[in-house]
């Protein structure tokens, strides 16, 4: 006691559950007490509690008051409960609960009210701690690019959780990325990438329940109920002070969690600790709890209802919410954690062994060999294995004709029965290590979960799994299919593998997966899966396919087409070398013994024929297809012609489908053949502006013959009224000159627009123009790559102007500048089909005088009437444009295919129609290059591609120049060697002159004046990157004292005469500077001028 006297009580008898303790009806706390035999005091609160809460004690009144910071944060509540008051459910929700929950439990309907799960829980002793390893770096991840639909869901998610109080704005130095995973119902689930945080977190080793032990308690039970908690992890707070570590970053801001989010490595252990303490005295008595799954079992119905009410009372006390839709009440058999529990005992779930039970009957020798190879691994666990399987193994002999006999069928059925009975499928023991064997074929994935037995140490299977791949999944490359096999297996056996006591040994025949954990860059699909993998302790190990027979057989058991069964394809095919290519006829004869089993075939001269066509076994079919499609004599013809050639000479089952798949997946055809189908993507017109001159479009007409000192025209069109201005220019202007012209000719007359639509010319994409428009709050909209239809209005206006000038210009074409004013008047005075008005009338409300002498309406309307007329005319104009857009879209869509079904991660070919290739003749150039991965869907018809660094073109393209990539389904075919892609469409800027040079850290740099840009765009570039030798020599002739590159010999001696006429220039190198310039080169005209100056000096 406080005076040092002993307590006077016996030993501690037991510990209570966490109790809700109230002091003065204002201070609330969950506390655990030790129960002792003490006749003196009902409750004793010790000195540690007093130090933490630091109460003010009124000795005369015998009362306590609390004002410490700790109590204000955690203990002082307005209500008489430490939990917020319950939120009532709606009438519709209540009627639904009444139908789902048995009547006997209606007194506990409040715990089924899912609105309660939206309330921020209080701090408890079970708050989730996040303790970092000493010296661990602060976790900080990248922001993932999200599609438009994902951004909408992200905004809703943030707003909803801010409203609930589950997240808040932090000042945290940490920040993880967020992305979305599509669920089975096609809705999106947010996922925070906590991989870096989990690596740095000290692991919580609180054990998850041992499944085999908890099931031993159920053998005498006769009635069961299963409960599923709603939003389980969000019912626990993050430990105070650790919230900043859960921060995540989005384009809409920086946030951190107050509740425990999914994805933390210690979340399962924290939640299991919480649940175990709630039911600590009734666990294994009549309750089994595995994370958020709770099973209540009893020996009688009356007893069961008492048990259920006790469980419901504890859930209510701790403010936990149950999801009624996922609950099952008072059943005599129930599925729980992959097992079916009934009054007869515990059996395996039928889904668990369906991979073996559903194995189809073998149809040929190859299918028999796969099954025998799978079964042979488990021969030690099956009595008289050799005797049972002998009718099947006899069919694998080379000289025996394949005939699936009744004896083979009985052996097949007997083996499947043995596979799915003890001791083949051992009970999982969570305390022992798991081994997961996975494999993927072209059409399916398979997996075997095993554990080693004690004391023999033999590997026993726990469960089998296999699944066919969808059409989309079959398009994955080999690495992604193998990775998908691991993901599906982990999902299937999550209840066994998540939180396992030992690392899970994953055996795969794809060696690259060993480096998954340490990969610096993952594709979007792999990144999503890697976050799921972070919930498990995986040790991925490579094992050759010859030793991975069990999972390999499961993955190939669905393959009815023998073309799927091939040997691993070598990197270089023998057909790549002419002298090594085997004879097709020899190969056909060589493989007859292992495949000919059809009585309809006729044997002639050692070859089998079907109706005078040569039968081709599986091993030679790829060579036969190549001979009629890939060879120079065949010519890579289309499907119909290739099929005709094939049917002239060869036959095998499913020849037509094999030929179709072969031709569709031919990369040579995909690259070199154009498309005759309608262009992809429906028409999506731009929105109609509300007022004149708030949205305009701009473009240049260039390369015109000189006229009055001008050689280019700037065309500016108002998108609402169609009024246009044609502005002559002395050439394609720099960004600074364009800005002056824009303010003088457009802003002066019509004010500032809100957005400008243009192509991607260097003037519109320069830093100066972007900065100017940003300062004036003008939105810049650029057309997608090689799709000028985005700016179709200005393109059409350009055609009209060019047609006018073509009609009135002279033979020398040097008078067009004087015609621009009249061309502008004629254009603006002509009626437009879309607006049903002339641009003059749409802007001013009257028509200009064109022919003098004709009487005009001299009445002058009142100013107010004029304003009213203009306002109503704008409405009419807007409606006319909408109607015109609708009509134009209707007729345009008739000539187009629907929007493409490309998804992020798909591979596509890119058309070279609009690319400036550097090959000698574009007629013989490839029609498509690639394939390239889709990174983002910008809108229904525009996509962003992952282009190589050597391809410096804008990565956003309309769907029209894209074509879906069809991967080869013939492994022996081998991929084509990638062709070098040489394109001149990259952002390659020409050097106009060298302004200055300097030496920095021993390297010479030149200040470059770029052609077509103003002085504000000048930049310093390393001398090794400047491939403008004549301009460099000219600069050093003018400034001989400036720093010079070591490889540039000074070409001036005695009056500028050159002693070394070779003057080797630095080699051109590709580089990426802050302006994304590549191999810098001087223009032809600049080089010619430099050459002329040098030759003049030499003659002098």
mmCIF file of N, CA and C in Angstrom, residues 158-226:
data_model
loop_
_atom_site.group_PDB
_atom_site.id
_atom_site.type_symbol
_atom_site.label_atom_id
_atom_site.label_comp_id
_atom_site.label_asym_id
_atom_site.label_seq_id
_atom_site.Cartn_x
_atom_site.Cartn_y
_atom_site.Cartn_z
ATOM 1 N N UNK A 158 -10.955 9.028 -50.969
ATOM 2 C CA UNK A 158 -10.369 10.017 -50.067
ATOM 3 C C UNK A 158 -11.464 10.793 -49.339
ATOM 4 N N UNK A 159 -12.480 11.247 -50.088
ATOM 5 C CA UNK A 159 -13.556 12.011 -49.467
ATOM 6 C C UNK A 159 -14.301 11.178 -48.422
ATOM 7 N N UNK A 160 -14.552 9.911 -48.741
ATOM 8 C CA UNK A 160 -15.290 9.051 -47.809
ATOM 9 C C UNK A 160 -14.507 8.822 -46.524
ATOM 10 N N UNK A 161 -13.208 8.551 -46.640
ATOM 11 C CA UNK A 161 -12.409 8.263 -45.454
ATOM 12 C C UNK A 161 -12.081 9.518 -44.662
ATOM 13 N N UNK A 162 -12.010 10.670 -45.318
ATOM 14 C CA UNK A 162 -11.889 11.916 -44.569
ATOM 15 C C UNK A 162 -13.155 12.174 -43.758
ATOM 16 N N UNK A 163 -14.298 11.884 -44.362
ATOM 17 C CA UNK A 163 -15.567 12.065 -43.657
ATOM 18 C C UNK A 163 -15.665 11.120 -42.461
ATOM 19 N N UNK A 164 -15.223 9.893 -42.628
ATOM 20 C CA UNK A 164 -15.256 8.932 -41.525
ATOM 21 C C UNK A 164 -14.226 9.272 -40.446
ATOM 22 N N UNK A 165 -13.192 10.018 -40.822
ATOM 23 C CA UNK A 165 -12.107 10.285 -39.888
ATOM 24 C C UNK A 165 -11.041 9.214 -39.912
ATOM 25 N N UNK A 166 -11.052 8.324 -40.912
ATOM 26 C CA UNK A 166 -10.075 7.247 -40.986
ATOM 27 C C UNK A 166 -8.714 7.745 -41.482
ATOM 28 N N UNK A 167 -8.691 8.849 -42.237
ATOM 29 C CA UNK A 167 -7.434 9.419 -42.712
ATOM 30 C C UNK A 167 -7.433 10.908 -42.413
ATOM 31 N N UNK A 168 -6.258 11.533 -42.512
ATOM 32 C CA UNK A 168 -6.137 12.972 -42.296
ATOM 33 C C UNK A 168 -4.940 13.478 -43.089
ATOM 34 N N UNK A 169 -4.849 14.798 -43.208
ATOM 35 C CA UNK A 169 -3.711 15.418 -43.886
ATOM 36 C C UNK A 169 -2.511 15.404 -42.935
ATOM 37 N N UNK A 170 -1.378 14.870 -43.366
ATOM 38 C CA UNK A 170 -0.219 14.783 -42.471
ATOM 39 C C UNK A 170 0.838 15.832 -42.796
ATOM 40 N N UNK A 171 1.851 15.855 -41.984
ATOM 41 C CA UNK A 171 3.107 16.560 -42.285
ATOM 42 C C UNK A 171 4.219 15.521 -42.244
ATOM 43 N N UNK A 172 3.977 14.391 -42.869
ATOM 44 C CA UNK A 172 4.850 13.237 -42.758
ATOM 45 C C UNK A 172 5.920 13.251 -43.840
ATOM 46 N N UNK A 173 7.156 12.846 -43.518
ATOM 47 C CA UNK A 173 8.185 12.701 -44.558
ATOM 48 C C UNK A 173 8.022 11.407 -45.354
ATOM 49 N N UNK A 174 7.176 10.489 -44.866
ATOM 50 C CA UNK A 174 6.961 9.220 -45.564
ATOM 51 C C UNK A 174 5.846 9.375 -46.583
ATOM 52 N N UNK A 175 5.760 8.433 -47.478
ATOM 53 C CA UNK A 175 4.684 8.459 -48.469
ATOM 54 C C UNK A 175 4.769 7.263 -49.391
ATOM 55 N N UNK A 176 3.745 6.423 -49.367
ATOM 56 C CA UNK A 176 3.681 5.260 -50.253
ATOM 57 C C UNK A 176 2.764 5.562 -51.428
ATOM 58 N N UNK A 177 2.948 4.848 -52.513
ATOM 59 C CA UNK A 177 2.084 5.007 -53.675
ATOM 60 C C UNK A 177 0.784 4.249 -53.504
ATOM 61 N N UNK A 178 -0.222 4.636 -54.247
ATOM 62 C CA UNK A 178 -1.519 3.966 -54.217
ATOM 63 C C UNK A 178 -1.913 3.602 -55.641
ATOM 64 N N UNK A 179 -2.476 2.415 -55.796
ATOM 65 C CA UNK A 179 -3.013 1.999 -57.081
ATOM 66 C C UNK A 179 -4.270 1.181 -56.814
ATOM 67 N N UNK A 180 -4.881 0.663 -57.867
ATOM 68 C CA UNK A 180 -6.150 -0.029 -57.728
ATOM 69 C C UNK A 180 -6.076 -1.398 -58.384
ATOM 70 N N UNK A 181 -6.783 -2.345 -57.775
ATOM 71 C CA UNK A 181 -6.897 -3.704 -58.294
ATOM 72 C C UNK A 181 -8.373 -3.986 -58.526
ATOM 73 N N UNK A 182 -8.685 -4.552 -59.676
ATOM 74 C CA UNK A 182 -10.084 -4.847 -60.002
ATOM 75 C C UNK A 182 -10.528 -6.121 -59.296
ATOM 76 N N UNK A 183 -11.682 -6.059 -58.625
ATOM 77 C CA UNK A 183 -12.238 -7.206 -57.940
ATOM 78 C C UNK A 183 -13.089 -8.029 -58.900
ATOM 79 N N UNK A 184 -13.632 -9.150 -58.408
ATOM 80 C CA UNK A 184 -14.405 -10.040 -59.266
ATOM 81 C C UNK A 184 -15.643 -9.360 -59.818
ATOM 82 N N UNK A 185 -16.233 -8.440 -59.044
ATOM 83 C CA UNK A 185 -17.429 -7.741 -59.516
ATOM 84 C C UNK A 185 -17.080 -6.513 -60.356
ATOM 85 N N UNK A 186 -15.794 -6.397 -60.759
ATOM 86 C CA UNK A 186 -15.278 -5.317 -61.614
ATOM 87 C C UNK A 186 -15.208 -3.973 -60.896
ATOM 88 N N UNK A 187 -15.490 -3.934 -59.598
ATOM 89 C CA UNK A 187 -15.241 -2.710 -58.845
ATOM 90 C C UNK A 187 -13.754 -2.620 -58.515
ATOM 91 N N UNK A 188 -13.308 -1.457 -58.056
ATOM 92 C CA UNK A 188 -11.884 -1.222 -57.813
ATOM 93 C C UNK A 188 -11.592 -1.194 -56.329
ATOM 94 N N UNK A 189 -10.507 -1.859 -55.936
ATOM 95 C CA UNK A 189 -10.074 -1.878 -54.545
ATOM 96 C C UNK A 189 -8.771 -1.092 -54.427
ATOM 97 N N UNK A 190 -8.713 -0.077 -53.561
ATOM 98 C CA UNK A 190 -7.460 0.677 -53.404
ATOM 99 C C UNK A 190 -6.404 -0.150 -52.678
ATOM 100 N N UNK A 191 -5.177 -0.056 -53.122
ATOM 101 C CA UNK A 191 -4.060 -0.772 -52.512
ATOM 102 C C UNK A 191 -2.912 0.210 -52.292
ATOM 103 N N UNK A 192 -2.411 0.246 -51.069
ATOM 104 C CA UNK A 192 -1.258 1.090 -50.746
ATOM 105 C C UNK A 192 0.001 0.228 -50.844
ATOM 106 N N UNK A 193 0.995 0.734 -51.528
ATOM 107 C CA UNK A 193 2.239 -0.008 -51.726
ATOM 108 C C UNK A 193 3.143 0.181 -50.508
ATOM 109 N N UNK A 194 2.939 -0.671 -49.496
ATOM 110 C CA UNK A 194 3.710 -0.586 -48.257
ATOM 111 C C UNK A 194 4.929 -1.509 -48.271
ATOM 112 N N UNK A 195 5.412 -1.887 -49.450
ATOM 113 C CA UNK A 195 6.539 -2.821 -49.489
ATOM 114 C C UNK A 195 7.776 -2.252 -48.802
ATOM 115 N N UNK A 196 8.100 -0.981 -49.072
ATOM 116 C CA UNK A 196 9.283 -0.386 -48.436
ATOM 117 C C UNK A 196 9.098 -0.272 -46.933
ATOM 118 N N UNK A 197 7.898 0.097 -46.487
ATOM 119 C CA UNK A 197 7.639 0.190 -45.050
ATOM 120 C C UNK A 197 7.757 -1.177 -44.395
ATOM 121 N N UNK A 198 7.210 -2.210 -45.038
ATOM 122 C CA UNK A 198 7.247 -3.552 -44.448
ATOM 123 C C UNK A 198 8.674 -4.081 -44.331
ATOM 124 N N UNK A 199 9.547 -3.712 -45.292
ATOM 125 C CA UNK A 199 10.936 -4.153 -45.214
ATOM 126 C C UNK A 199 11.627 -3.574 -43.978
ATOM 127 N N UNK A 200 11.220 -2.357 -43.602
ATOM 128 C CA UNK A 200 11.893 -1.666 -42.495
ATOM 129 C C UNK A 200 11.205 -1.881 -41.161
ATOM 130 N N UNK A 201 10.111 -2.630 -41.133
ATOM 131 C CA UNK A 201 9.337 -2.803 -39.900
ATOM 132 C C UNK A 201 9.810 -4.022 -39.127
ATOM 133 N N UNK A 202 9.914 -3.873 -37.795
ATOM 134 C CA UNK A 202 10.190 -5.014 -36.926
ATOM 135 C C UNK A 202 8.945 -5.896 -36.900
ATOM 136 N N UNK A 203 9.110 -7.175 -37.250
ATOM 137 C CA UNK A 203 7.973 -8.062 -37.409
ATOM 138 C C UNK A 203 7.369 -8.448 -36.060
ATOM 139 N N UNK A 204 6.051 -8.449 -36.026
ATOM 140 C CA UNK A 204 5.294 -8.919 -34.861
ATOM 141 C C UNK A 204 5.102 -10.418 -35.006
ATOM 142 N N UNK A 205 5.684 -11.188 -34.106
ATOM 143 C CA UNK A 205 5.653 -12.649 -34.211
ATOM 144 C C UNK A 205 4.489 -13.272 -33.457
ATOM 145 N N UNK A 206 3.452 -12.483 -33.188
ATOM 146 C CA UNK A 206 2.285 -13.057 -32.529
ATOM 147 C C UNK A 206 1.732 -14.170 -33.417
ATOM 148 N N UNK A 207 1.520 -15.383 -32.855
ATOM 149 C CA UNK A 207 1.178 -16.529 -33.714
ATOM 150 C C UNK A 207 -0.275 -16.496 -34.183
ATOM 151 N N UNK A 208 -0.480 -16.938 -35.418
ATOM 152 C CA UNK A 208 -1.827 -17.216 -35.896
ATOM 153 C C UNK A 208 -2.216 -18.625 -35.456
ATOM 154 N N UNK A 209 -3.503 -18.928 -35.343
ATOM 155 C CA UNK A 209 -3.940 -20.231 -34.826
ATOM 156 C C UNK A 209 -3.417 -21.386 -35.677
ATOM 157 N N UNK A 210 -3.162 -22.522 -35.023
ATOM 158 C CA UNK A 210 -2.785 -23.747 -35.708
ATOM 159 C C UNK A 210 -4.058 -24.469 -36.126
ATOM 160 N N UNK A 211 -4.254 -24.591 -37.416
ATOM 161 C CA UNK A 211 -5.520 -25.105 -37.922
ATOM 162 C C UNK A 211 -5.758 -26.544 -37.480
ATOM 163 N N UNK A 212 -4.715 -27.368 -37.549
ATOM 164 C CA UNK A 212 -4.928 -28.773 -37.205
ATOM 165 C C UNK A 212 -5.263 -28.944 -35.734
ATOM 166 N N UNK A 213 -4.794 -28.036 -34.845
ATOM 167 C CA UNK A 213 -5.112 -28.130 -33.428
ATOM 168 C C UNK A 213 -6.533 -27.639 -33.133
ATOM 169 N N UNK A 214 -6.917 -26.506 -33.745
ATOM 170 C CA UNK A 214 -8.250 -25.998 -33.439
ATOM 171 C C UNK A 214 -9.331 -26.920 -33.983
ATOM 172 N N UNK A 215 -9.060 -27.662 -35.072
ATOM 173 C CA UNK A 215 -10.068 -28.578 -35.592
ATOM 174 C C UNK A 215 -10.245 -29.803 -34.695
ATOM 175 N N UNK A 216 -9.243 -30.109 -33.887
ATOM 176 C CA UNK A 216 -9.388 -31.243 -32.960
ATOM 177 C C UNK A 216 -10.469 -30.987 -31.920
ATOM 178 N N UNK A 217 -10.771 -29.716 -31.662
ATOM 179 C CA UNK A 217 -11.786 -29.377 -30.672
ATOM 180 C C UNK A 217 -13.208 -29.561 -31.203
ATOM 181 N N UNK A 218 -13.346 -29.734 -32.519
ATOM 182 C CA UNK A 218 -14.673 -29.714 -33.120
ATOM 183 C C UNK A 218 -15.287 -31.093 -33.295
ATOM 184 N N UNK A 219 -14.582 -32.139 -32.969
ATOM 185 C CA UNK A 219 -15.033 -33.463 -33.352
ATOM 186 C C UNK A 219 -16.317 -33.890 -32.642
ATOM 187 N N UNK A 220 -16.592 -33.359 -31.463
ATOM 188 C CA UNK A 220 -17.811 -33.729 -30.734
ATOM 189 C C UNK A 220 -18.949 -32.751 -30.991
ATOM 190 N N UNK A 221 -18.703 -31.695 -31.747
ATOM 191 C CA UNK A 221 -19.737 -30.694 -31.985
ATOM 192 C C UNK A 221 -20.737 -31.196 -33.022
ATOM 193 N N UNK A 222 -21.991 -30.705 -32.899
ATOM 194 C CA UNK A 222 -23.064 -31.110 -33.825
ATOM 195 C C UNK A 222 -23.731 -29.931 -34.509
ATOM 196 N N UNK A 223 -23.481 -28.732 -34.049
ATOM 197 C CA UNK A 223 -24.128 -27.566 -34.645
ATOM 198 C C UNK A 223 -23.123 -26.429 -34.704
ATOM 199 N N UNK A 224 -23.142 -25.677 -35.824
ATOM 200 C CA UNK A 224 -22.106 -24.688 -36.071
ATOM 201 C C UNK A 224 -22.735 -23.399 -36.606
ATOM 202 N N UNK A 225 -22.066 -22.289 -36.313
ATOM 203 C CA UNK A 225 -22.389 -20.985 -36.905
ATOM 204 C C UNK A 225 -21.086 -20.286 -37.265
ATOM 205 N N UNK A 226 -21.100 -19.546 -38.368
ATOM 206 C CA UNK A 226 -19.903 -18.844 -38.841
ATOM 207 C C UNK A 226 -20.210 -17.361 -38.952
#
